[in-house]
Amino acid sequence: MHELITNDGVRLAYRDSGGDGVPLVMLHGWGQTQEMFRHQVGGLAPGRRVVTVDFRGHGRSGKPRHGYRIARLARDVLGLVDHLGLDAFDALGWSMGASVWWSLIDQQGTGRIRRLVLVDQPAAVAAVPWMTEGEQRESGAIFDVAGLLELGAALAGPDGEKVREDFVRSMFSGDTDPGLLAFVAEQIRATPAYAGVPLLFDHCAQDWRDVLECVDVPTLVLGCEGSHVDPASQRFIAERIPGARLHVFPKSVASSHFPFLENPGEFNAVVEKFLS
């Protein structure tokens, strides 16, 4: 485990496996940690260099009282790739991690990204009032604004831990491996409410649909039939990004929002084929 200090003084914990070739920088989702990718660091092609990081407020990174916005996380990631001297790299974002890459692309373009992998993230999580019903469906909106506010209040309230556990459980369908569910629930406990709640609100309030057509590098979009994220929203993203490929894992392979944990062999094979 390594550490760096961001330009606003926050300590970030990251791993760099070393190795040759184009590095793969992997970003985790809201409330989770780089431990989500424990099966990818050594499970992708032998010698592939993999970089993972805990966002501020998550995992082993610092937990300041400021900076819980997607744009700030994108600036932190830019600081990481600058720190490592990565002039060209592959990028993978899962859930909120995909939003961080979209934010970075929105601000900086794709000049340093060779290939992009987007895993199970809607283009817009909250159905804002000016969206038509059709736009809400195709974007994959999970909440309306009132529902998002209600969730945030509940997470910040006295029953926040139970609300958080129920929220995590909703990301799995069917019979879930108790050990896997416990692992995910354990990781999310590292993010305090003062960090997680404002970040969740900012994350869910973003609408990335206008950024999709700006993605001009080879892109793989991954969805899961068993996830709480509608696979149709991943098809929408793949259709809007020029030349993007789509792969949807069936329920028999991954019955949750966590295909890299549920079936790492299958997940790694699909990602590795795209990156090779």
mmCIF file of C-alpha atoms in Angstrom:
data_model
loop_
_atom_site.group_PDB
_atom_site.id
_atom_site.type_symbol
_atom_site.label_atom_id
_atom_site.label_comp_id
_atom_site.label_asym_id
_atom_site.label_seq_id
_atom_site.Cartn_x
_atom_site.Cartn_y
_atom_site.Cartn_z
ATOM 1 C CA MET A 1 0.000 0.000 0.000
ATOM 2 C CA HIS A 2 1.285 3.438 -0.949
ATOM 3 C CA GLU A 3 0.134 6.947 -0.096
ATOM 4 C CA LEU A 4 0.039 10.335 -1.761
ATOM 5 C CA ILE A 5 -1.151 13.739 -0.619
ATOM 6 C CA THR A 6 -3.629 15.561 -2.849
ATOM 7 C CA ASN A 7 -3.237 19.227 -3.755
ATOM 8 C CA ASP A 8 -5.707 20.096 -0.979
ATOM 9 C CA GLY A 9 -3.849 18.070 1.643
ATOM 10 C CA VAL A 10 -5.797 14.782 1.754
ATOM 11 C CA ARG A 11 -4.018 11.438 2.128
ATOM 12 C CA LEU A 12 -4.983 8.841 -0.486
ATOM 13 C CA ALA A 13 -4.120 5.145 -0.136
ATOM 14 C CA TYR A 14 -3.364 3.337 -3.376
ATOM 15 C CA ARG A 15 -1.824 0.142 -4.722
ATOM 16 C CA ASP A 16 0.395 -0.253 -7.763
ATOM 17 C CA SER A 17 1.128 -3.840 -8.752
ATOM 18 C CA GLY A 18 3.982 -2.855 -11.036
ATOM 19 C CA GLY A 19 4.602 -4.670 -14.290
ATOM 20 C CA ASP A 20 5.059 -3.797 -17.926
ATOM 21 C CA GLY A 21 2.680 -2.522 -20.555
ATOM 22 C CA VAL A 22 -0.185 -0.039 -20.351
ATOM 23 C CA PRO A 23 -1.346 0.356 -16.713
ATOM 24 C CA LEU A 24 -4.988 -0.258 -15.796
ATOM 25 C CA VAL A 25 -6.380 2.267 -13.288
ATOM 26 C CA MET A 26 -9.479 0.875 -11.533
ATOM 27 C CA LEU A 27 -11.959 3.062 -9.616
ATOM 28 C CA HIS A 28 -14.456 1.681 -7.089
ATOM 29 C CA GLY A 29 -18.019 2.737 -6.323
ATOM 30 C CA TRP A 30 -19.743 4.784 -3.627
ATOM 31 C CA GLY A 31 -19.046 3.631 -0.072
ATOM 32 C CA GLN A 32 -16.751 0.851 -1.244
ATOM 33 C CA THR A 33 -12.978 0.462 -1.468
ATOM 34 C CA GLN A 34 -10.208 -0.716 -3.723
ATOM 35 C CA GLU A 35 -10.598 -4.131 -2.049
ATOM 36 C CA MET A 36 -13.490 -4.662 -4.489
ATOM 37 C CA PHE A 37 -10.794 -5.450 -7.063
ATOM 38 C CA ARG A 38 -8.887 -7.989 -4.973
ATOM 39 C CA HIS A 39 -9.455 -10.634 -7.695
ATOM 40 C CA GLN A 40 -8.279 -8.378 -10.506
ATOM 41 C CA VAL A 41 -4.955 -7.125 -9.145
ATOM 42 C CA GLY A 42 -3.389 -10.545 -9.621
ATOM 43 C CA GLY A 43 -6.098 -12.223 -11.672
ATOM 44 C CA LEU A 44 -5.771 -10.393 -14.961
ATOM 45 C CA ALA A 45 -3.027 -11.224 -17.439
ATOM 46 C CA PRO A 46 0.292 -12.086 -15.766
ATOM 47 C CA GLY A 47 2.415 -9.002 -15.469
ATOM 48 C CA ARG A 48 -0.395 -6.533 -16.127
ATOM 49 C CA ARG A 49 0.148 -3.395 -14.082
ATOM 50 C CA VAL A 50 -2.960 -2.600 -12.044
ATOM 51 C CA VAL A 51 -3.451 0.583 -10.010
ATOM 52 C CA THR A 52 -6.275 0.898 -7.455
ATOM 53 C CA VAL A 53 -7.089 3.655 -4.970
ATOM 54 C CA ASP A 54 -9.429 4.409 -2.089
ATOM 55 C CA PHE A 55 -11.295 7.646 -2.766
ATOM 56 C CA ARG A 56 -11.173 10.297 -0.052
ATOM 57 C CA GLY A 57 -13.587 9.339 2.723
ATOM 58 C CA HIS A 58 -13.291 5.643 1.814
ATOM 59 C CA GLY A 59 -11.228 2.667 2.921
ATOM 60 C CA ARG A 60 -7.737 3.522 4.143
ATOM 61 C CA SER A 61 -7.685 7.035 2.695
ATOM 62 C CA GLY A 62 -8.077 10.205 4.746
ATOM 63 C CA LYS A 63 -11.553 11.307 5.750
ATOM 64 C CA PRO A 64 -11.542 15.107 5.761
ATOM 65 C CA ARG A 65 -14.605 17.289 6.200
ATOM 66 C CA HIS A 66 -14.429 18.638 2.661
ATOM 67 C CA GLY A 67 -14.342 17.622 -0.989
ATOM 68 C CA TYR A 68 -17.199 15.140 -1.328
ATOM 69 C CA ARG A 69 -18.103 15.902 -4.937
ATOM 70 C CA ILE A 70 -17.522 13.885 -8.115
ATOM 71 C CA ALA A 71 -15.487 16.715 -9.650
ATOM 72 C CA ARG A 72 -13.155 16.734 -6.623
ATOM 73 C CA LEU A 73 -12.694 12.943 -6.824
ATOM 74 C CA ALA A 74 -11.823 13.338 -10.503
ATOM 75 C CA ARG A 75 -9.177 15.903 -9.540
ATOM 76 C CA ASP A 76 -7.805 13.436 -6.983
ATOM 77 C CA VAL A 77 -7.519 10.745 -9.678
ATOM 78 C CA LEU A 78 -5.764 13.187 -11.993
ATOM 79 C CA GLY A 79 -3.324 13.830 -9.147
ATOM 80 C CA LEU A 80 -2.754 10.080 -8.805
ATOM 81 C CA VAL A 81 -1.962 9.467 -12.476
ATOM 82 C CA ASP A 82 0.273 12.546 -12.487
ATOM 83 C CA HIS A 83 2.029 11.273 -9.349
ATOM 84 C CA LEU A 84 2.658 7.928 -11.060
ATOM 85 C CA GLY A 85 3.780 9.587 -14.293
ATOM 86 C CA LEU A 86 1.168 7.807 -16.404
ATOM 87 C CA ASP A 87 1.106 9.460 -19.820
ATOM 88 C CA ALA A 88 -1.144 6.687 -21.180
ATOM 89 C CA PHE A 89 -3.310 4.227 -19.282
ATOM 90 C CA ASP A 90 -6.428 2.083 -19.469
ATOM 91 C CA ALA A 91 -9.303 3.168 -17.230
ATOM 92 C CA LEU A 92 -11.969 1.066 -15.524
ATOM 93 C CA GLY A 93 -14.758 2.550 -13.444
ATOM 94 C CA TRP A 94 -17.383 0.589 -11.592
ATOM 95 C CA SER A 95 -20.578 2.273 -10.399
ATOM 96 C CA MET A 96 -19.640 5.739 -9.091
ATOM 97 C CA GLY A 97 -16.115 5.101 -10.396
ATOM 98 C CA ALA A 98 -17.524 5.367 -13.931
ATOM 99 C CA SER A 99 -18.958 8.780 -13.029
ATOM 100 C CA VAL A 100 -15.519 9.889 -11.848
ATOM 101 C CA TRP A 101 -14.041 8.955 -15.223
ATOM 102 C CA TRP A 102 -16.855 10.805 -17.019
ATOM 103 C CA SER A 103 -16.112 13.867 -14.909
ATOM 104 C CA LEU A 104 -12.405 13.647 -15.701
ATOM 105 C CA ILE A 105 -13.162 13.268 -19.417
ATOM 106 C CA ASP A 106 -15.564 16.222 -19.227
ATOM 107 C CA GLN A 107 -12.806 18.386 -17.740
ATOM 108 C CA GLN A 108 -9.642 16.999 -19.336
ATOM 109 C CA GLY A 109 -10.666 15.014 -22.411
ATOM 110 C CA THR A 110 -9.471 11.487 -23.216
ATOM 111 C CA GLY A 111 -5.917 12.310 -24.293
ATOM 112 C CA ARG A 112 -4.224 9.972 -21.807
ATOM 113 C CA ILE A 113 -6.834 7.185 -21.789
ATOM 114 C CA ARG A 114 -6.128 4.325 -24.203
ATOM 115 C CA ARG A 115 -9.205 2.177 -23.471
ATOM 116 C CA LEU A 116 -12.176 2.663 -21.140
ATOM 117 C CA VAL A 117 -14.254 0.057 -19.276
ATOM 118 C CA LEU A 118 -17.543 1.184 -17.676
ATOM 119 C CA VAL A 119 -19.173 -1.231 -15.241
ATOM 120 C CA ASP A 120 -22.861 -1.062 -14.261
ATOM 121 C CA GLN A 121 -23.387 2.691 -13.874
ATOM 122 C CA PRO A 122 -26.406 4.616 -15.219
ATOM 123 C CA ALA A 123 -25.827 7.799 -17.184
ATOM 124 C CA ALA A 124 -28.142 9.573 -14.709
ATOM 125 C CA VAL A 125 -29.105 8.049 -11.360
ATOM 126 C CA ALA A 126 -31.781 10.549 -10.315
ATOM 127 C CA ALA A 127 -34.825 11.262 -12.461
ATOM 128 C CA VAL A 128 -34.846 15.053 -12.478
ATOM 129 C CA PRO A 129 -38.191 16.758 -13.224
ATOM 130 C CA TRP A 130 -37.203 18.012 -16.688
ATOM 131 C CA MET A 131 -36.608 14.489 -17.994
ATOM 132 C CA THR A 132 -39.408 12.860 -19.927
ATOM 133 C CA GLU A 133 -40.524 9.417 -18.784
ATOM 134 C CA GLY A 134 -38.712 7.925 -21.756
ATOM 135 C CA GLU A 135 -35.489 9.737 -20.872
ATOM 136 C CA GLN A 136 -35.758 8.536 -17.285
ATOM 137 C CA ARG A 137 -36.053 4.928 -18.437
ATOM 138 C CA GLU A 138 -33.246 5.023 -20.985
ATOM 139 C CA SER A 139 -30.840 6.823 -18.646
ATOM 140 C CA GLY A 140 -31.407 4.140 -15.983
ATOM 141 C CA ALA A 141 -32.648 6.498 -13.270
ATOM 142 C CA ILE A 142 -33.036 4.619 -9.972
ATOM 143 C CA PHE A 143 -34.517 7.389 -7.802
ATOM 144 C CA ASP A 144 -36.611 10.460 -8.261
ATOM 145 C CA VAL A 145 -35.349 13.576 -6.490
ATOM 146 C CA ALA A 146 -37.667 13.069 -3.514
ATOM 147 C CA GLY A 147 -36.458 9.487 -3.133
ATOM 148 C CA LEU A 148 -32.825 10.591 -3.243
ATOM 149 C CA LEU A 149 -33.426 13.182 -0.531
ATOM 150 C CA GLU A 150 -35.253 10.613 1.587
ATOM 151 C CA LEU A 151 -32.406 8.122 1.265
ATOM 152 C CA GLY A 152 -29.813 10.736 2.197
ATOM 153 C CA ALA A 153 -31.786 11.791 5.273
ATOM 154 C CA ALA A 154 -32.171 8.168 6.339
ATOM 155 C CA LEU A 155 -28.464 7.419 5.887
ATOM 156 C CA ALA A 156 -27.599 10.446 8.022
ATOM 157 C CA GLY A 157 -30.210 9.596 10.659
ATOM 158 C CA PRO A 158 -30.102 7.464 13.809
ATOM 159 C CA ASP A 159 -30.860 4.265 11.878
ATOM 160 C CA GLY A 160 -28.230 5.001 9.262
ATOM 161 C CA GLU A 161 -26.342 1.738 9.719
ATOM 162 C CA LYS A 162 -29.457 -0.348 9.092
ATOM 163 C CA VAL A 163 -30.400 1.817 6.113
ATOM 164 C CA ARG A 164 -26.913 1.362 4.698
ATOM 165 C CA GLU A 165 -27.098 -2.430 5.109
ATOM 166 C CA ASP A 166 -30.477 -2.545 3.373
ATOM 167 C CA PHE A 167 -29.146 -0.363 0.570
ATOM 168 C CA VAL A 168 -26.246 -2.758 0.016
ATOM 169 C CA ARG A 169 -28.563 -5.772 0.108
ATOM 170 C CA SER A 170 -30.720 -4.205 -2.613
ATOM 171 C CA MET A 171 -27.763 -4.464 -4.996
ATOM 172 C CA PHE A 172 -27.987 -8.279 -4.907
ATOM 173 C CA SER A 173 -30.721 -10.471 -6.329
ATOM 174 C CA GLY A 174 -31.545 -14.105 -5.654
ATOM 175 C CA ASP A 175 -29.515 -16.215 -3.268
ATOM 176 C CA THR A 176 -26.446 -14.313 -2.163
ATOM 177 C CA ASP A 177 -23.261 -15.778 -0.771
ATOM 178 C CA PRO A 178 -23.371 -14.661 2.911
ATOM 179 C CA GLY A 179 -19.617 -14.243 2.982
ATOM 180 C CA LEU A 180 -19.663 -11.978 -0.062
ATOM 181 C CA LEU A 181 -22.492 -9.881 1.345
ATOM 182 C CA ALA A 182 -20.660 -9.565 4.675
ATOM 183 C CA PHE A 183 -17.472 -8.490 2.895
ATOM 184 C CA VAL A 184 -19.256 -5.732 0.971
ATOM 185 C CA ALA A 185 -21.080 -4.567 4.106
ATOM 186 C CA GLU A 186 -17.785 -4.459 6.011
ATOM 187 C CA GLN A 187 -16.083 -2.292 3.395
ATOM 188 C CA ILE A 188 -18.857 0.301 3.381
ATOM 189 C CA ARG A 189 -18.512 0.839 7.138
ATOM 190 C CA ALA A 190 -15.229 2.660 6.506
ATOM 191 C CA THR A 191 -17.090 5.635 4.991
ATOM 192 C CA PRO A 192 -18.587 7.957 7.633
ATOM 193 C CA ALA A 193 -21.997 9.508 7.002
ATOM 194 C CA TYR A 194 -20.565 13.033 6.850
ATOM 195 C CA ALA A 195 -18.589 11.893 3.790
ATOM 196 C CA GLY A 196 -20.932 9.383 2.232
ATOM 197 C CA VAL A 197 -24.218 11.307 2.304
ATOM 198 C CA PRO A 198 -23.141 14.511 0.492
ATOM 199 C CA LEU A 199 -21.112 12.467 -1.982
ATOM 200 C CA LEU A 200 -24.058 10.188 -2.738
ATOM 201 C CA PHE A 201 -26.264 13.223 -3.336
ATOM 202 C CA ASP A 202 -23.729 14.843 -5.661
ATOM 203 C CA HIS A 203 -23.103 11.566 -7.481
ATOM 204 C CA CYS A 204 -26.775 10.791 -8.036
ATOM 205 C CA ALA A 205 -27.603 14.370 -9.082
ATOM 206 C CA GLN A 206 -25.194 14.254 -12.038
ATOM 207 C CA ASP A 207 -26.412 13.728 -15.598
ATOM 208 C CA TRP A 208 -23.641 12.435 -17.861
ATOM 209 C CA ARG A 209 -25.673 11.862 -21.019
ATOM 210 C CA ASP A 210 -24.085 14.821 -22.832
ATOM 211 C CA VAL A 211 -20.584 13.505 -22.062
ATOM 212 C CA LEU A 212 -21.121 10.089 -23.649
ATOM 213 C CA GLU A 213 -20.680 11.269 -27.228
ATOM 214 C CA CYS A 214 -17.408 12.930 -26.198
ATOM 215 C CA VAL A 215 -15.853 9.566 -25.331
ATOM 216 C CA ASP A 216 -13.638 8.977 -28.365
ATOM 217 C CA VAL A 217 -11.570 5.997 -27.201
ATOM 218 C CA PRO A 218 -12.407 2.284 -27.471
ATOM 219 C CA THR A 219 -14.953 1.573 -24.743
ATOM 220 C CA LEU A 220 -16.454 -1.553 -23.190
ATOM 221 C CA VAL A 221 -19.736 -1.221 -21.289
ATOM 222 C CA LEU A 222 -20.547 -4.016 -18.825
ATOM 223 C CA GLY A 223 -23.981 -4.690 -17.320
ATOM 224 C CA CYS A 224 -25.507 -7.437 -15.181
ATOM 225 C CA GLU A 225 -28.955 -8.983 -15.501
ATOM 226 C CA GLY A 226 -29.061 -9.579 -11.756
ATOM 227 C CA SER A 227 -28.094 -6.032 -10.732
ATOM 228 C CA HIS A 228 -30.339 -3.268 -9.424
ATOM 229 C CA VAL A 229 -29.061 -1.273 -12.432
ATOM 230 C CA ASP A 230 -31.255 -2.006 -15.453
ATOM 231 C CA PRO A 231 -29.128 -3.551 -18.249
ATOM 232 C CA ALA A 232 -31.114 -1.439 -20.714
ATOM 233 C CA SER A 233 -29.344 1.613 -19.276
ATOM 234 C CA GLN A 234 -26.006 0.043 -20.216
ATOM 235 C CA ARG A 235 -27.262 -0.571 -23.739
ATOM 236 C CA PHE A 236 -28.218 3.117 -23.901
ATOM 237 C CA ILE A 237 -24.671 4.122 -22.887
ATOM 238 C CA ALA A 238 -23.066 1.759 -25.410
ATOM 239 C CA GLU A 239 -25.263 3.160 -28.169
ATOM 240 C CA ARG A 240 -24.290 6.766 -27.339
ATOM 241 C CA ILE A 241 -20.516 6.233 -27.109
ATOM 242 C CA PRO A 242 -19.161 5.956 -30.660
ATOM 243 C CA GLY A 243 -18.062 2.403 -31.424
ATOM 244 C CA ALA A 244 -18.573 1.122 -27.870
ATOM 245 C CA ARG A 245 -19.024 -2.576 -27.168
ATOM 246 C CA LEU A 246 -21.622 -3.969 -24.764
ATOM 247 C CA HIS A 247 -21.444 -7.133 -22.671
ATOM 248 C CA VAL A 248 -24.210 -8.071 -20.231
ATOM 249 C CA PHE A 249 -23.478 -10.837 -17.727
ATOM 250 C CA PRO A 250 -26.454 -13.192 -17.337
ATOM 251 C CA LYS A 251 -27.825 -13.982 -13.877
ATOM 252 C CA SER A 252 -26.132 -17.363 -14.033
ATOM 253 C CA VAL A 253 -22.778 -15.534 -14.055
ATOM 254 C CA ALA A 254 -23.458 -12.544 -11.791
ATOM 255 C CA SER A 255 -26.663 -11.879 -9.858
ATOM 256 C CA SER A 256 -25.619 -8.535 -8.399
ATOM 257 C CA HIS A 257 -23.918 -5.186 -8.916
ATOM 258 C CA PHE A 258 -20.567 -6.900 -8.130
ATOM 259 C CA PRO A 259 -19.611 -9.206 -11.060
ATOM 260 C CA PHE A 260 -15.872 -8.862 -10.329
ATOM 261 C CA LEU A 261 -16.459 -10.397 -6.882
ATOM 262 C CA GLU A 262 -19.152 -12.930 -7.763
ATOM 263 C CA ASN A 263 -17.478 -14.399 -10.808
ATOM 264 C CA PRO A 264 -13.971 -12.978 -11.126
ATOM 265 C CA GLY A 265 -12.854 -15.544 -13.692
ATOM 266 C CA GLU A 266 -15.593 -14.609 -16.138
ATOM 267 C CA PHE A 267 -15.237 -10.881 -15.425
ATOM 268 C CA ASN A 268 -11.465 -10.942 -15.862
ATOM 269 C CA ALA A 269 -11.715 -12.882 -19.132
ATOM 270 C CA VAL A 270 -14.097 -10.319 -20.668
ATOM 271 C CA VAL A 271 -11.998 -7.349 -19.520
ATOM 272 C CA GLU A 272 -8.707 -8.932 -20.541
ATOM 273 C CA LYS A 273 -9.994 -9.741 -24.025
ATOM 274 C CA PHE A 274 -10.964 -6.107 -24.505
ATOM 275 C CA LEU A 275 -7.691 -4.693 -23.176
ATOM 276 C CA SER A 276 -5.414 -7.052 -25.097
#
